């Protein structure tokens, strides 16, 4: 059970819900971080009185320092300061709720200090999952997933001491806002269309990833790393209602699932209280009122990003870091209205084809692959425009 936490990315969708959970559970919030949401960071700092606030944007840090001058909270700026928040003495749990690869270094720093990682930042596991899991095993740091599918699986495997008993994991996928469309129809969808998710309210990057199904592809890799399983044993099914959060099939044919209303506070709370569970007043799922539960095969032709992630997962090595970084850049361009929906796939696939794969990569190989993938996307985007 966590008592004192640091939240990396406290102003985001997961970060804000983590603060709600922290308040309900009476946890001490020792550090929070944001990029440049100064007003919200100030509000959170005044309410939760953390020892530290980190703003990765230096100008935002200067602004916040002035705003919080009358408090005991210390404000620091810059990306490297994320690791300070992640390693703060007295903190037992670090919630990684920043978006993107920027979460990797502070996560590794927290692991080295033996802290529990409540892991929302899936990009970390996608680009460097083997390094992260090996380091966690060496340092005795627990990784407790916050992503709803992986939390469901984590809950289902409690008590399973032999991972060989797991035959396969079945990740459920809502299908996103463009479910049922052909590739050509989805290709015409705009930024606004993509940002309308049917079941979950999330940050813009992951919402776009849900529309392309890249999110599910990233989650397949996340599950492979967390549970050390090959691609063949991690499957995806479309489940439009987002009520069954994922399933585990064991070797005796038993299927275990975790069900609930789509509410990220449940997996966040479990990551804090694990291995215990806390009492809450929220309405649980009412089986007699919930819609019929349906399951279908994903359409990888209409949504090729899922297939692309599976290809990267099969290649292994730095291919997943390339996939992740290229996708981050392409989604950024899409959110800036500079490319179309289909270009996200084209640019990411282009980087994956162009760049060599390094097997058994060390951290610097991964960081180099990440940088090369971003450059490849920008280069191909420029040449597309000319
Ligand atoms: P948001 O976009 O809502 O929040 C992102 C957070 O990270 C904000 O606090 C933001 O600060 C900060 N941030 C943004 N850019 C940077 C940067 N360059 N350096 C440091 N900090 C930065 O994202 P979500 O909360 O939706 O997602 C966070 C992570 O959790 C992602 O990895 C996502 O895949 C994962 N996740 C999210 C789910 C959800 O329901 N939202 C579900 C499952 C997983 P600022 O506000 O100042 O910009
Ligand atoms: Mg998820």
Short mmCIF file of C-alpha atoms and ligand atoms in Angstrom, two decimals:
data_model
loop_
_atom_site.label_atom_id
_atom_site.label_comp_id
_atom_site.label_asym_id
_atom_site.label_seq_id
_atom_site.Cartn_x
_atom_site.Cartn_y
_atom_site.Cartn_z
CA UNK A 1 0.00 0.00 0.00
CA UNK A 2 1.39 3.38 -1.03
CA UNK A 3 1.62 6.22 1.47
CA UNK A 4 3.72 8.93 -0.17
CA UNK A 5 3.66 9.47 -3.91
CA UNK A 6 5.22 11.53 -6.71
CA UNK A 7 3.10 12.13 -9.80
CA UNK A 8 4.90 12.72 -13.08
CA UNK A 9 2.34 14.50 -15.28
CA UNK A 10 -0.11 15.61 -12.56
CA UNK A 11 -1.95 18.06 -14.83
CA UNK A 12 -2.95 15.44 -17.41
CA UNK A 13 -5.96 13.16 -17.54
CA UNK A 14 -4.33 10.35 -15.50
CA UNK A 15 -2.50 12.83 -13.26
CA UNK A 16 -5.69 14.68 -12.27
CA UNK A 17 -7.51 11.43 -11.55
CA UNK A 18 -4.53 10.22 -9.49
CA UNK A 19 -4.81 13.34 -7.32
CA UNK A 20 -8.51 12.56 -6.79
CA UNK A 21 -7.61 9.03 -5.72
CA UNK A 22 -4.77 10.32 -3.51
CA UNK A 23 -7.23 12.61 -1.77
CA UNK A 24 -9.74 9.78 -1.23
CA UNK A 25 -7.04 7.47 0.13
CA UNK A 26 -5.37 10.17 2.24
CA UNK A 27 -1.98 9.78 0.54
CA UNK A 28 0.79 12.35 0.88
CA UNK A 29 1.73 13.93 -2.46
CA UNK A 30 5.43 14.75 -2.23
CA UNK A 31 6.05 15.92 -5.79
CA UNK A 32 4.08 16.79 -8.90
CA UNK A 33 5.29 17.62 -12.41
CA UNK A 34 3.84 19.25 -15.52
CA UNK A 35 5.13 20.67 -18.77
CA UNK A 36 3.67 24.17 -18.97
CA UNK A 37 0.18 24.11 -17.37
CA UNK A 38 1.16 26.73 -14.82
CA UNK A 39 -2.29 27.65 -13.53
CA UNK A 40 -3.37 24.09 -12.85
CA UNK A 41 0.01 23.21 -11.33
CA UNK A 42 -0.35 26.20 -8.99
CA UNK A 43 -3.86 25.14 -8.00
CA UNK A 44 -2.69 21.56 -7.35
CA UNK A 45 0.34 22.76 -5.37
CA UNK A 46 -1.79 24.98 -3.14
CA UNK A 47 -4.20 22.13 -2.47
CA UNK A 48 -1.80 19.19 -2.00
CA UNK A 49 1.23 21.11 -0.64
CA UNK A 50 3.92 18.95 -2.28
CA UNK A 51 7.58 19.47 -1.36
CA UNK A 52 8.43 19.93 -5.04
CA UNK A 53 6.84 20.98 -8.30
CA UNK A 54 8.72 20.41 -11.53
CA UNK A 55 7.81 22.26 -14.72
CA UNK A 56 9.73 20.80 -17.66
CA UNK A 57 9.26 24.07 -19.54
CA UNK A 58 11.80 26.49 -18.04
CA UNK A 59 9.73 29.64 -18.62
CA UNK A 60 6.75 27.97 -16.94
CA UNK A 61 9.00 27.04 -13.99
CA UNK A 62 10.08 30.69 -13.57
CA UNK A 63 6.44 31.82 -13.66
CA UNK A 64 5.35 29.19 -11.12
CA UNK A 65 8.24 30.04 -8.78
CA UNK A 66 6.90 33.58 -8.51
CA UNK A 67 3.32 32.39 -8.04
CA UNK A 68 4.30 29.96 -5.25
CA UNK A 69 6.77 32.30 -3.53
CA UNK A 70 4.50 32.51 -0.47
CA UNK A 71 4.49 28.70 0.03
CA UNK A 72 7.04 26.10 1.19
CA UNK A 73 6.87 24.26 -2.15
CA UNK A 74 10.13 24.35 -4.15
CA UNK A 75 9.83 24.78 -7.93
CA UNK A 76 12.42 23.38 -10.35
CA UNK A 77 12.57 23.55 -14.15
CA UNK A 78 13.78 21.35 -17.00
CA UNK A 79 13.35 17.80 -18.25
CA UNK A 80 16.19 16.42 -16.10
CA UNK A 81 14.35 17.61 -12.97
CA UNK A 82 11.73 14.89 -13.64
CA UNK A 83 14.25 12.41 -12.24
CA UNK A 84 14.54 14.48 -9.04
CA UNK A 85 10.80 14.14 -8.50
CA UNK A 86 11.04 10.43 -9.31
CA UNK A 87 13.76 9.74 -6.75
CA UNK A 88 12.66 11.98 -3.87
CA UNK A 89 13.56 10.38 -0.51
CA UNK A 90 10.53 9.20 1.46
CA UNK A 91 8.44 8.62 -1.68
CA UNK A 92 7.35 4.97 -1.97
CA UNK A 93 5.39 5.18 -5.26
CA UNK A 94 6.00 7.08 -8.47
CA UNK A 95 3.03 7.47 -10.80
CA UNK A 96 4.31 7.82 -14.36
CA UNK A 97 1.55 9.78 -16.09
CA UNK A 98 3.57 11.91 -18.50
CA UNK A 99 2.88 11.34 -22.15
CA UNK A 100 5.62 9.96 -24.40
CA UNK A 101 9.18 8.72 -24.27
CA UNK A 102 10.13 11.58 -21.90
CA UNK A 103 8.95 9.22 -19.12
CA UNK A 104 11.75 6.70 -19.68
CA UNK A 105 14.70 8.24 -17.81
CA UNK A 106 12.75 9.23 -14.66
CA UNK A 107 11.11 5.78 -14.58
CA UNK A 108 14.53 4.11 -14.69
CA UNK A 109 15.78 6.50 -11.99
CA UNK A 110 12.83 5.64 -9.71
CA UNK A 111 13.37 1.91 -10.31
CA UNK A 112 17.02 2.22 -9.27
CA UNK A 113 15.77 3.64 -5.94
CA UNK A 114 13.49 0.60 -5.53
CA UNK A 115 10.28 2.64 -5.69
CA UNK A 116 6.95 1.17 -6.77
CA UNK A 117 6.08 2.35 -10.28
CA UNK A 118 2.39 2.91 -10.94
CA UNK A 119 2.90 2.83 -14.68
CA UNK A 120 0.53 4.69 -16.99
CA UNK A 121 3.20 5.91 -19.41
CA UNK A 122 3.06 2.98 -21.83
CA UNK A 123 5.59 4.54 -24.23
CA UNK A 124 8.31 3.71 -21.65
CA UNK A 125 7.61 -0.01 -21.85
CA UNK A 126 7.18 0.05 -25.61
CA UNK A 127 10.53 1.65 -26.34
CA UNK A 128 12.62 0.09 -23.57
CA UNK A 129 10.46 -2.57 -21.92
CA UNK A 130 13.16 -5.21 -21.56
CA UNK A 131 15.59 -2.75 -19.92
CA UNK A 132 12.87 -1.45 -17.61
CA UNK A 133 11.68 -4.91 -16.54
CA UNK A 134 15.25 -6.24 -16.06
CA UNK A 135 16.17 -3.20 -14.02
CA UNK A 136 13.01 -3.55 -11.89
CA UNK A 137 13.81 -7.23 -11.22
CA UNK A 138 17.40 -6.36 -10.25
CA UNK A 139 16.42 -3.48 -7.97
CA UNK A 140 13.36 -5.17 -6.44
CA UNK A 141 11.05 -2.40 -7.72
CA UNK A 142 7.40 -3.34 -8.32
CA UNK A 143 5.83 -2.30 -11.60
CA UNK A 144 2.07 -2.05 -11.18
CA UNK A 145 0.25 -1.19 -14.43
CA UNK A 146 -2.32 1.60 -14.53
CA UNK A 147 -3.40 1.09 -18.15
CA UNK A 148 -6.87 -0.45 -17.73
CA UNK A 149 -6.19 -3.58 -19.82
CA UNK A 150 -2.90 -4.35 -18.10
CA UNK A 151 -4.36 -3.64 -14.69
CA UNK A 152 -7.17 -6.09 -15.49
CA UNK A 153 -4.60 -8.73 -16.40
CA UNK A 154 -2.51 -7.88 -13.33
CA UNK A 155 -5.59 -8.40 -11.16
CA UNK A 156 -6.41 -11.70 -12.90
CA UNK A 157 -2.93 -13.16 -12.39
CA UNK A 158 -2.76 -12.48 -8.66
CA UNK A 159 -2.06 -15.82 -7.05
CA UNK A 160 -0.58 -17.28 -10.25
CA UNK A 161 3.01 -18.11 -9.26
CA UNK A 162 3.90 -20.00 -12.45
CA UNK A 163 3.67 -17.75 -15.52
CA UNK A 164 3.84 -20.94 -17.61
CA UNK A 165 0.22 -21.47 -16.62
CA UNK A 166 -0.83 -18.50 -18.76
CA UNK A 167 -1.77 -19.68 -22.24
CA UNK A 168 -2.57 -16.24 -23.64
CA UNK A 169 -3.66 -12.73 -22.79
CA UNK A 170 -6.69 -11.23 -24.53
CA UNK A 171 -6.63 -7.44 -24.68
CA UNK A 172 -9.98 -5.80 -25.30
CA UNK A 173 -10.19 -2.80 -27.62
CA UNK A 174 -13.10 -0.37 -27.97
CA UNK A 175 -12.43 0.01 -31.70
CA UNK A 176 -12.28 3.81 -31.34
CA UNK A 177 -14.44 6.45 -33.02
CA UNK A 178 -13.94 5.12 -36.57
CA UNK A 179 -14.97 1.54 -35.88
CA UNK A 180 -16.73 -0.03 -38.87
CA UNK A 181 -15.19 2.35 -41.42
CA UNK A 182 -13.06 1.25 -44.35
CA UNK A 183 -9.47 2.48 -44.60
CA UNK A 184 -10.50 5.10 -47.18
CA UNK A 185 -13.36 6.38 -45.02
CA UNK A 186 -11.16 6.59 -41.91
CA UNK A 187 -8.50 8.38 -43.98
CA UNK A 188 -10.86 11.34 -44.47
CA UNK A 189 -11.37 11.86 -40.74
CA UNK A 190 -10.09 15.08 -39.15
CA UNK A 191 -8.37 15.91 -35.88
CA UNK A 192 -11.73 16.83 -34.32
CA UNK A 193 -13.28 13.51 -35.43
CA UNK A 194 -10.32 11.59 -33.98
CA UNK A 195 -10.52 13.39 -30.65
CA UNK A 196 -14.08 12.13 -30.04
CA UNK A 197 -13.58 8.81 -28.23
CA UNK A 198 -16.79 6.85 -27.57
CA UNK A 199 -16.02 5.58 -24.02
CA UNK A 200 -12.99 7.25 -22.40
CA UNK A 201 -11.92 10.86 -21.78
CA UNK A 202 -8.15 10.98 -22.19
CA UNK A 203 -5.28 13.21 -23.29
CA UNK A 204 -5.07 14.08 -27.02
CA UNK A 205 -2.13 11.81 -27.94
CA UNK A 206 -3.63 8.58 -26.61
CA UNK A 207 -7.05 9.55 -28.02
CA UNK A 208 -5.57 9.74 -31.52
CA UNK A 209 -3.74 6.45 -30.87
CA UNK A 210 -7.14 4.92 -30.04
CA UNK A 211 -8.57 6.13 -33.35
CA UNK A 212 -5.71 4.58 -35.38
CA UNK A 213 -5.65 1.44 -33.14
CA UNK A 214 -1.95 2.18 -32.58
CA UNK A 215 -2.87 2.39 -28.91
CA UNK A 216 -3.82 -1.28 -28.96
CA UNK A 217 -0.62 -2.10 -30.82
CA UNK A 218 1.41 -0.27 -28.16
CA UNK A 219 -0.57 -2.15 -25.52
CA UNK A 220 0.25 -5.51 -27.13
CA UNK A 221 3.96 -4.64 -26.75
CA UNK A 222 3.34 -3.32 -23.22
CA UNK A 223 1.70 -6.65 -22.28
CA UNK A 224 4.53 -8.67 -23.88
CA UNK A 225 7.07 -6.78 -21.75
CA UNK A 226 5.09 -6.79 -18.48
CA UNK A 227 4.31 -10.50 -18.62
CA UNK A 228 7.33 -11.63 -20.68
CA UNK A 229 5.21 -13.36 -23.31
CA UNK A 230 5.77 -13.70 -27.07
CA UNK A 231 3.53 -11.91 -29.59
CA UNK A 232 1.71 -15.15 -30.40
CA UNK A 233 0.35 -15.23 -26.85
CA UNK A 234 -1.07 -11.70 -26.76
CA UNK A 235 -4.30 -11.33 -28.74
CA UNK A 236 -6.70 -8.44 -29.35
CA UNK A 237 -10.50 -8.53 -29.56
CA UNK A 238 -12.85 -5.65 -30.28
CA UNK A 239 -15.24 -5.05 -27.39
CA UNK A 240 -17.23 -1.88 -28.06
CA UNK A 241 -18.65 -1.49 -24.55
CA UNK A 242 -15.27 -1.18 -22.69
CA UNK A 243 -16.69 -3.15 -19.75
CA UNK A 244 -14.54 -6.28 -19.90
CA UNK A 245 -11.14 -4.65 -19.43
CA UNK A 246 -9.13 -7.70 -20.60
CA UNK A 247 -8.84 -11.44 -20.02
CA UNK A 248 -6.31 -14.13 -19.19
CA UNK A 249 -6.66 -17.63 -20.59
CA UNK A 250 -4.92 -20.26 -18.45
CA UNK A 251 -3.64 -23.64 -19.61
CA UNK A 252 -6.59 -25.51 -18.10
CA UNK A 253 -8.89 -23.45 -20.36
CA UNK A 254 -10.10 -21.11 -17.58
CA UNK A 255 -10.67 -17.52 -18.73
CA UNK A 256 -10.48 -14.84 -16.03
CA UNK A 257 -11.56 -11.25 -16.69
CA UNK A 258 -11.99 -8.01 -14.77
CA UNK A 259 -15.16 -6.04 -15.48
CA UNK A 260 -16.19 -2.55 -14.53
CA UNK A 261 -17.51 0.74 -15.84
CA UNK A 262 -14.90 2.63 -17.91
CA UNK A 263 -13.31 4.65 -15.09
CA UNK A 264 -9.53 5.00 -14.82
CA UNK A 265 -9.76 5.72 -11.11
CA UNK A 266 -10.20 1.99 -10.44
CA UNK A 267 -6.88 0.86 -11.95
CA UNK A 268 -5.17 3.96 -10.49
CA UNK A 269 -6.55 3.14 -7.03
CA UNK A 270 -5.53 -0.50 -7.33
CA UNK A 271 -1.97 0.52 -8.27
CA UNK A 272 -1.89 2.53 -5.01
CA UNK A 273 -3.49 -0.03 -2.69
CA UNK A 274 -2.16 -3.29 -4.21
CA UNK A 275 -2.10 -5.97 -2.87
CA UNK A 276 -5.03 -4.66 -0.83
CA UNK A 277 -8.27 -3.05 -2.08
CA UNK A 278 -9.82 0.12 -0.71
CA UNK A 279 -13.47 0.82 0.01
CA UNK A 280 -15.08 3.35 -2.38
CA UNK A 281 -18.47 4.95 -2.68
CA UNK A 282 -18.54 4.94 -6.47
CA UNK A 283 -21.38 3.04 -8.16
CA UNK A 284 -20.12 -0.35 -9.36
CA UNK A 285 -21.13 -1.86 -12.70
CA UNK A 286 -24.76 -2.95 -12.67
CA UNK A 287 -24.87 -6.18 -14.68
CA UNK A 288 -28.66 -5.92 -15.07
CA UNK A 289 -28.40 -2.47 -16.65
CA UNK A 290 -25.24 -2.82 -18.74
CA UNK A 291 -25.53 -3.29 -22.51
CA UNK A 292 -24.98 -6.73 -24.06
CA UNK A 293 -21.26 -7.56 -24.20
CA UNK A 294 -20.00 -8.20 -27.73
CA UNK A 295 -16.64 -9.33 -29.12
CA UNK A 296 -15.25 -9.17 -32.66
CA UNK A 297 -12.03 -9.54 -34.64
CA UNK A 298 -10.16 -6.21 -35.21
CA UNK A 299 -10.02 -5.00 -38.82
CA UNK A 300 -6.27 -4.72 -39.45
CA UNK A 301 -6.82 -3.69 -43.09
CA UNK A 302 -8.86 -0.64 -42.17
CA UNK A 303 -6.59 0.13 -39.18
CA UNK A 304 -3.10 -0.92 -40.30
CA UNK A 305 -1.34 0.67 -37.30
CA UNK A 306 -2.28 -2.37 -35.20
CA UNK A 307 -0.59 -4.65 -37.71
CA UNK A 308 2.42 -2.29 -37.88
CA UNK A 309 2.90 -2.50 -34.11
CA UNK A 310 2.69 -6.28 -34.31
CA UNK A 311 5.35 -6.26 -37.04
CA UNK A 312 7.61 -4.11 -34.82
CA UNK A 313 6.94 -6.42 -31.87
CA UNK A 314 7.96 -9.42 -33.97
CA UNK A 315 11.14 -7.66 -35.14
CA UNK A 316 12.07 -6.80 -31.53
CA UNK A 317 15.23 -4.88 -30.56
CA UNK A 318 15.05 -1.17 -31.40
CA UNK A 319 12.09 -1.65 -33.78
CA UNK A 320 9.60 -0.89 -30.98
CA UNK A 321 11.49 2.30 -30.04
CA UNK A 322 11.38 3.37 -33.71
CA UNK A 323 7.66 2.58 -33.93
CA UNK A 324 6.91 4.54 -30.77
CA UNK A 325 9.00 7.61 -31.62
CA UNK A 326 7.81 7.78 -35.24
CA UNK A 327 4.22 7.50 -34.06
CA UNK A 328 4.72 10.22 -31.41
CA UNK A 329 6.05 12.60 -34.08
CA UNK A 330 3.36 11.70 -36.62
CA UNK A 331 0.58 12.16 -34.05
CA UNK A 332 2.07 15.53 -33.07
CA UNK A 333 1.94 16.61 -36.75
CA UNK A 334 -1.65 15.34 -37.00
CA UNK A 335 -2.66 17.24 -33.84
CA UNK A 336 -1.10 20.37 -35.37
CA UNK A 337 -3.31 19.82 -38.45
CA UNK A 338 -0.25 19.42 -40.69
CA UNK A 339 -0.93 15.87 -41.91
CA UNK A 340 -3.97 13.70 -42.56
CA UNK A 341 -5.14 10.66 -40.60
CA UNK A 342 -3.67 8.13 -43.02
CA UNK A 343 -0.27 9.88 -42.96
CA UNK A 344 0.18 8.75 -39.34
CA UNK A 345 0.48 5.18 -40.60
CA UNK A 346 2.49 6.08 -43.70
CA UNK A 347 5.09 8.14 -41.82
CA UNK A 348 5.46 5.58 -39.02
CA UNK A 349 5.70 2.66 -41.45
CA UNK A 350 8.28 4.65 -43.49
CA UNK A 351 10.55 5.12 -40.45
CA UNK A 352 10.21 1.46 -39.51
CA UNK A 353 11.21 0.31 -43.01
CA UNK A 354 14.10 2.78 -43.32
CA UNK A 355 15.86 2.27 -40.01
CA UNK A 356 18.01 -0.73 -39.09
CA UNK A 357 17.08 -2.89 -36.09
CA UNK A 358 19.63 -3.29 -33.32
CA UNK A 359 19.04 -6.40 -31.21
CA UNK A 360 19.61 -6.50 -27.44
CA UNK A 361 19.90 -2.69 -27.38
CA UNK A 362 21.37 -0.73 -24.48
CA UNK A 363 19.85 2.58 -23.36
CA UNK A 364 21.96 4.67 -25.74
CA UNK A 365 20.97 2.45 -28.71
CA UNK A 366 17.33 3.07 -27.79
CA UNK A 367 17.78 6.82 -27.44
CA UNK A 368 19.58 6.92 -30.80
CA UNK A 369 16.85 4.87 -32.49
CA UNK A 370 14.25 7.21 -30.99
CA UNK A 371 16.04 10.30 -32.35
CA UNK A 372 16.61 8.71 -35.78
CA UNK A 373 12.93 7.78 -36.06
CA UNK A 374 11.82 11.32 -35.26
CA UNK A 375 14.23 12.70 -37.87
CA UNK A 376 13.01 10.18 -40.47
CA UNK A 377 9.39 11.25 -39.91
CA UNK A 378 10.24 14.94 -40.23
CA UNK A 379 12.37 14.31 -43.34
CA UNK A 380 9.63 12.29 -45.04
CA UNK A 381 7.03 14.86 -44.05
CA UNK A 382 9.14 17.66 -45.61
CA UNK A 383 9.72 15.72 -48.83
CA UNK A 384 6.00 14.88 -49.01
CA UNK A 385 5.24 18.62 -48.96
CA UNK A 386 7.73 19.46 -51.74
P1 LIG B 1 -2.32 14.09 -21.02
O1 LIG B 1 -1.94 14.66 -22.32
O2 LIG B 1 -3.68 14.34 -20.49
O3 LIG B 1 -1.28 14.55 -19.88
C1 LIG B 1 0.09 14.50 -20.09
C2 LIG B 1 0.86 15.00 -18.88
O4 LIG B 1 2.25 15.01 -19.22
C3 LIG B 1 0.51 16.42 -18.47
O5 LIG B 1 0.73 16.59 -17.10
C4 LIG B 1 1.54 17.24 -19.28
O6 LIG B 1 1.82 18.52 -18.71
C5 LIG B 1 2.75 16.36 -19.20
N1 LIG B 1 3.62 16.53 -20.36
C6 LIG B 1 3.27 16.73 -21.64
N2 LIG B 1 4.36 16.87 -22.43
C7 LIG B 1 5.43 16.77 -21.61
C8 LIG B 1 6.82 16.85 -21.82
N3 LIG B 1 7.36 17.05 -23.04
N4 LIG B 1 7.63 16.71 -20.76
C9 LIG B 1 7.13 16.48 -19.52
N5 LIG B 1 5.81 16.40 -19.25
C10 LIG B 1 4.97 16.53 -20.30
O7 LIG B 1 -2.04 12.50 -21.12
P2 LIG B 1 -2.84 11.30 -20.43
O8 LIG B 1 -3.00 11.56 -18.98
O9 LIG B 1 -4.00 10.95 -21.23
O10 LIG B 1 -1.79 10.12 -20.64
C11 LIG B 1 -0.60 10.01 -19.87
C12 LIG B 1 0.03 8.64 -20.13
O11 LIG B 1 -0.85 7.64 -19.63
C13 LIG B 1 0.24 8.33 -21.61
O12 LIG B 1 1.41 7.58 -21.75
C14 LIG B 1 -0.96 7.48 -21.98
O13 LIG B 1 -0.69 6.58 -23.02
C15 LIG B 1 -1.20 6.73 -20.67
N6 LIG B 1 -2.58 6.29 -20.47
C16 LIG B 1 -3.59 7.20 -20.38
C17 LIG B 1 -4.91 6.80 -20.19
C18 LIG B 1 -6.01 7.81 -20.01
O14 LIG B 1 -7.14 7.40 -19.69
N7 LIG B 1 -5.78 9.08 -20.19
C19 LIG B 1 -5.25 5.37 -20.12
C20 LIG B 1 -4.11 4.50 -20.18
C21 LIG B 1 -2.83 4.95 -20.35
P3 LIG B 1 1.04 19.86 -19.26
O15 LIG B 1 -0.38 19.75 -18.74
O16 LIG B 1 1.78 20.98 -18.63
O17 LIG B 1 1.12 19.83 -20.74
MG1 LIG B 2 -5.55 1.05 -22.28
#
